[in-house]
Amino acid sequence: MITRTRLCQAAPQRLRYRFRDNSILVHRQSYSDAPINKAQGPADLSAKTTVVNHCQWHEGWLFADSVFPIQIAKWDFRHYIGLLREESLLEIIGHRLEHIQTQGFKITSLEPYKKDGGVFIRFIYKTSDPENALKSIEHELSEAVVKHGGLPSWLGFNKGNIWMVKGTPWREDLDRYASPIVSVAFDGPDIQEQSLYELFRPFGRIQRLTVPGPVPVGTPRSTTITFSRLHSATIARNVLHGFCYTPVEGSGKTLLRTAYQRPVQAHAIRDWMSSHPKITLPLLVFLLGTLTYTVFDPIRSLMVQGKMLDWFDYREFRLYKWLRTNAFDLLAPASNHTPVPVGLANSVVWRERKEAVSAIKTYLSDFPTTIEFIHGPQGSGKTRLLETVLKDSGRKAMIIDCRALQNTTSDSQIVASLAAQTGYWPVFTFLNSVNNLIDLASVGLIGQKVGLNSSLDDQLRQILAIVGTALKGVNSSHLNATKRQIHKRERERSEKENQEYIWAKIERGVWHDGRLDCVAGNGIMSELGVGDEPMLVSDESSAPSSGSVEEKFSFGETPKRQSSQEEMEAVRSLPIVVIRNYAVKVGSNRVELLNVLAQWAAILAENQVAHVIVMSDNRENAKYLAKALPSKPLSLIALSDADSRSSISFVRQKLRDADIDVDLTSNQIVYVERLGGRSSDLESLVHQIRNGQPVEDAVENIISRGVAELRKSAFGDDVDDAKSLLWTREQAWTVLKLLSGRNEVPYHDVLVEFPFKGDETPLRSMEHAELISIGTHEGRPSMIRPGKPVLKWVFQRLVNDPIFRATQEISLNEKVIAAAEKTVKSCEEELITISSIASRTRLPWWQFGCGDIHGTSVRSKHLAEKLASSAKKIAVLEKKNLELKRVLAKGDP
């Protein structure tokens, strides 16, 4: 018998299995808590001698591989699968090995080592020749394993083998996991390469074996052995760790210490990448681009389609619609107000817009070949008109607001704003700053930029390209759904016509169903079961005639009708892209934004991807679209302010909609006409009337507010603010004073005179700021008008302000006086030069009295007249300035 106390002094968490009359302990620990025995000789390395009941017993170890999954990392979840089958696997191993009786073989404990996927088996045997006894035991065990087809594994089939442990088992639980590379350290003399190969080759094929290199003093020399399989490396490491190798020559013993070595050393990849930036940085750019195109672009395209088709709008969900119909609307208080039909109101108010509405509907009813450009002053009703048309059409539209894009302060904000408006997601705006830093770093590393950072134009084009692809998907999705509906309707209509056709023939008595003969049992046909012959045309001729049945039902027209409907739906399925506020903001340099949008709109129109409608306050902005679409003319729709009759009707209709019954008097109508037909001003008037203000006070309030706004926008609050304007105060005052007395002034008459002197830039800038509007005739500028009708009264109010008029007139006169003084000075200098030339030139005596043959007198006369005119102008303007200064001295009345 074996002493029980020695076998049970290990860890407390152990299982005991009984086989025959013996007990086998199963260790639950993943590490060994027994001390490592020092090797004392060749016999002590493979087994430990124990004396039990005055008998010589020996102890040894076996290693069973492939019982559990080999853990390759801490996150390897297969480890938990092995835990579920641990008890059953160990029980099977014990049953298969308990029948071995060679040399008194007995198993004393099973110690799982799940990290390397094996089990250490401790056994005892009785013999006087340990070396030969171990060989016989190993041979017997191998035959037993082969007989059963291998040891059981966690996968459910037999695949493992059993090995005799030559060294000392080391069951550690460090964060060092199995690897096909085994590092072998020599505690003693080095082992020859051939001997090392012969020692490790039985466990599996060896791919690489390195020669020990020089090491610092006191550090043991080592070599690395690379196996072709991870399974082989785990066997070698557990079988040969602590093995004392004795060479044949007897030069000395070497203790082998085995450990796993990672295939890639820590920081090796990072060090290689940092030392080869010319390779890694372009490769990184390529990988990032590939990731973007393969992963993010399809997601972004899908998100754009979702925004267009309202996939994420909860108001379009069936559940929400049902709840609103059956719960929310029932609980909401009922309104006694009966709204006026929109169509009736529009027929009265927007009488001038019928042509514009018809033009837009015509454009939307055919495949697009160009871009629809709607232009008109701000507040002329462009947005309201287009919203009405889109609502009537029932089609989806993508709206891009250029004003929101231009109000941003950085390129990343422009990209984010455009992405939000189009549904482009995900977007990583922070990468622009990161890419800038990477480019700066790459210049220092490789001497050039990597190219990660892209310009604003490229980023906008990339977003719009994805949006264009998504619009194609929206078109195809809507078209397929429409085709299915058309086929369903045609099938239902065909079935209905077929039923009506049968009933018509039954009513005439010319319909015969042969199946009735089988049921009724008429003659031989009841046995054949196929019915009588069909009715012929001659049979129908004898029946009462009310016209041919086939003439009433046009069965052959179904494919033609279906094809026509599909063509119509193909046009209706095209999405609509609306670009609002297409203009350059005053003082902004976002012209590249308009160019990118124009090129994208041209691509959509030429490829018939979508109908594109562009709205702008100024017709001049159409030049960007014309440049992007040079081969086809734009479809232009011009909107102007409504006439006085329509504006009065508009105000009355709005007040009637608000339950305000106001009968406008003739005096009030005159006040309302001051606002003109600008819808924004009329809306402001209606809002103030609804708040209880009289019509006269509301109009005066709008004009007074316009005076304050004009003084700030046209002249600036102070000198520094005026410097930021794109025109001078003198130029703004000149135009304002001219338009205060007339409805329009000639464009070129203003352009050639002081203070413009042929410079068109200030006039164009004032037009963009909506201070003025420039009319055209045959494509060239013709007349200058106020930016909106109410500005004429604002100009008059500002001109009639004596203090403001005096300050601006003095400033303008001083500029004119300075220019005149400059003219006088230049004339005087030229006259002196001419006089000196004439005094140095002496004529012969016979040419006296024949006139000025040199032509200096003509030039002198012209300069004298010019000098006198300038001097007179200076005197007049200085006199005016004195009078204006007296006005300023008096102050406000």
mmCIF file of N, CA and C in Angstrom, residues 63-68 70 116-118 159-163 178-180 182 202-204 227-238 260:
data_model
loop_
_atom_site.group_PDB
_atom_site.id
_atom_site.type_symbol
_atom_site.label_atom_id
_atom_site.label_comp_id
_atom_site.label_asym_id
_atom_site.label_seq_id
_atom_site.Cartn_x
_atom_site.Cartn_y
_atom_site.Cartn_z
ATOM 1 N N PHE A 63 2.901 13.221 -19.537
ATOM 2 C CA PHE A 63 2.214 14.425 -20.041
ATOM 3 C C PHE A 63 1.294 14.006 -21.174
ATOM 4 N N ALA A 64 -0.012 14.245 -20.986
ATOM 5 C CA ALA A 64 -1.021 13.953 -22.010
ATOM 6 C C ALA A 64 -1.360 15.251 -22.724
ATOM 7 N N ASP A 65 -1.155 15.286 -24.033
ATOM 8 C CA ASP A 65 -1.370 16.528 -24.790
ATOM 9 C C ASP A 65 -2.758 16.541 -25.423
ATOM 10 N N SER A 66 -3.179 17.740 -25.862
ATOM 11 C CA SER A 66 -4.422 17.968 -26.631
ATOM 12 C C SER A 66 -5.679 17.607 -25.860
ATOM 13 N N VAL A 67 -5.615 17.534 -24.550
ATOM 14 C CA VAL A 67 -6.826 17.250 -23.771
ATOM 15 C C VAL A 67 -7.694 18.509 -23.684
ATOM 16 N N PHE A 68 -7.079 19.649 -23.466
ATOM 17 C CA PHE A 68 -7.781 20.931 -23.393
ATOM 18 C C PHE A 68 -7.300 21.831 -24.526
ATOM 19 N N ILE A 70 -5.366 24.798 -26.217
ATOM 20 C CA ILE A 70 -4.159 25.549 -25.864
ATOM 21 C C ILE A 70 -4.517 27.027 -25.808
ATOM 22 N N ASP A 116 -1.538 24.992 -21.317
ATOM 23 C CA ASP A 116 -0.868 24.347 -22.437
ATOM 24 C C ASP A 116 -1.690 23.204 -23.004
ATOM 25 N N GLY A 117 -2.921 23.048 -22.523
ATOM 26 C CA GLY A 117 -3.825 22.081 -23.105
ATOM 27 C C GLY A 117 -3.557 20.638 -22.727
ATOM 28 N N GLY A 118 -2.798 20.374 -21.676
ATOM 29 C CA GLY A 118 -2.461 18.995 -21.327
ATOM 30 C C GLY A 118 -2.754 18.655 -19.880
ATOM 31 N N LYS A 159 -7.609 12.531 -30.121
ATOM 32 C CA LYS A 159 -6.510 13.060 -30.921
ATOM 33 C C LYS A 159 -5.212 13.212 -30.137
ATOM 34 N N GLY A 160 -5.252 13.051 -28.805
ATOM 35 C CA GLY A 160 -4.068 13.286 -28.003
ATOM 36 C C GLY A 160 -3.167 12.071 -27.888
ATOM 37 N N ASN A 161 -1.995 12.304 -27.357
ATOM 38 C CA ASN A 161 -1.003 11.260 -27.138
ATOM 39 C C ASN A 161 -0.429 11.451 -25.738
ATOM 40 N N ILE A 162 0.404 10.520 -25.324
ATOM 41 C CA ILE A 162 0.975 10.564 -23.986
ATOM 42 C C ILE A 162 2.487 10.485 -24.097
ATOM 43 N N TRP A 163 3.183 11.258 -23.248
ATOM 44 C CA TRP A 163 4.636 11.386 -23.319
ATOM 45 C C TRP A 163 5.208 11.202 -21.915
ATOM 46 N N ALA A 178 1.363 30.012 -24.864
ATOM 47 C CA ALA A 178 2.060 29.110 -25.779
ATOM 48 C C ALA A 178 2.421 29.803 -27.078
ATOM 49 N N SER A 179 3.538 29.382 -27.642
ATOM 50 C CA SER A 179 4.056 29.940 -28.889
ATOM 51 C C SER A 179 4.809 28.839 -29.616
ATOM 52 N N PRO A 180 4.830 28.833 -30.947
ATOM 53 C CA PRO A 180 5.589 27.804 -31.671
ATOM 54 C C PRO A 180 7.099 27.940 -31.506
ATOM 55 N N VAL A 182 10.261 28.020 -29.022
ATOM 56 C CA VAL A 182 10.688 27.613 -27.681
ATOM 57 C C VAL A 182 12.123 28.078 -27.468
ATOM 58 N N PRO A 202 11.532 14.494 -32.001
ATOM 59 C CA PRO A 202 10.402 13.573 -31.811
ATOM 60 C C PRO A 202 9.067 14.247 -31.527
ATOM 61 N N PHE A 203 9.092 15.489 -31.075
ATOM 62 C CA PHE A 203 7.833 16.148 -30.736
ATOM 63 C C PHE A 203 7.157 16.815 -31.936
ATOM 64 N N GLY A 204 7.844 16.952 -33.041
ATOM 65 C CA GLY A 204 7.266 17.581 -34.221
ATOM 66 C C GLY A 204 8.340 18.158 -35.111
ATOM 67 N N PHE A 227 9.058 25.436 -34.039
ATOM 68 C CA PHE A 227 8.313 24.283 -34.533
ATOM 69 C C PHE A 227 7.290 24.737 -35.574
ATOM 70 N N SER A 228 6.908 23.806 -36.422
ATOM 71 C CA SER A 228 5.906 24.123 -37.436
ATOM 72 C C SER A 228 4.511 24.176 -36.846
ATOM 73 N N ARG A 229 4.306 23.536 -35.696
ATOM 74 C CA ARG A 229 2.989 23.511 -35.057
ATOM 75 C C ARG A 229 3.112 23.956 -33.607
ATOM 76 N N LEU A 230 2.077 24.649 -33.156
ATOM 77 C CA LEU A 230 2.034 25.079 -31.770
ATOM 78 C C LEU A 230 1.920 23.885 -30.835
ATOM 79 N N HIS A 231 1.212 22.857 -31.276
ATOM 80 C CA HIS A 231 1.018 21.649 -30.487
ATOM 81 C C HIS A 231 2.354 20.993 -30.144
ATOM 82 N N SER A 232 3.283 20.958 -31.099
ATOM 83 C CA SER A 232 4.595 20.348 -30.879
ATOM 84 C C SER A 232 5.417 21.142 -29.875
ATOM 85 N N ALA A 233 5.296 22.480 -29.944
ATOM 86 C CA ALA A 233 6.055 23.320 -29.022
ATOM 87 C C ALA A 233 5.595 23.120 -27.581
ATOM 88 N N THR A 234 4.301 22.966 -27.355
ATOM 89 C CA THR A 234 3.816 22.765 -25.988
ATOM 90 C C THR A 234 4.302 21.426 -25.419
ATOM 91 N N ILE A 235 4.361 20.377 -26.243
ATOM 92 C CA ILE A 235 4.846 19.074 -25.764
ATOM 93 C C ILE A 235 6.320 19.173 -25.381
ATOM 94 N N ALA A 236 7.116 19.782 -26.270
ATOM 95 C CA ALA A 236 8.548 19.883 -26.009
ATOM 96 C C ALA A 236 8.827 20.694 -24.752
ATOM 97 N N ARG A 237 8.098 21.781 -24.583
ATOM 98 C CA ARG A 237 8.355 22.642 -23.428
ATOM 99 C C ARG A 237 8.039 21.911 -22.116
ATOM 100 N N ASN A 238 6.955 21.127 -22.036
ATOM 101 C CA ASN A 238 6.546 20.469 -20.801
ATOM 102 C C ASN A 238 7.290 19.155 -20.551
ATOM 103 N N TYR A 260 8.565 29.749 -23.544
ATOM 104 C CA TYR A 260 8.009 30.205 -24.824
ATOM 105 C C TYR A 260 8.553 31.587 -25.155
#
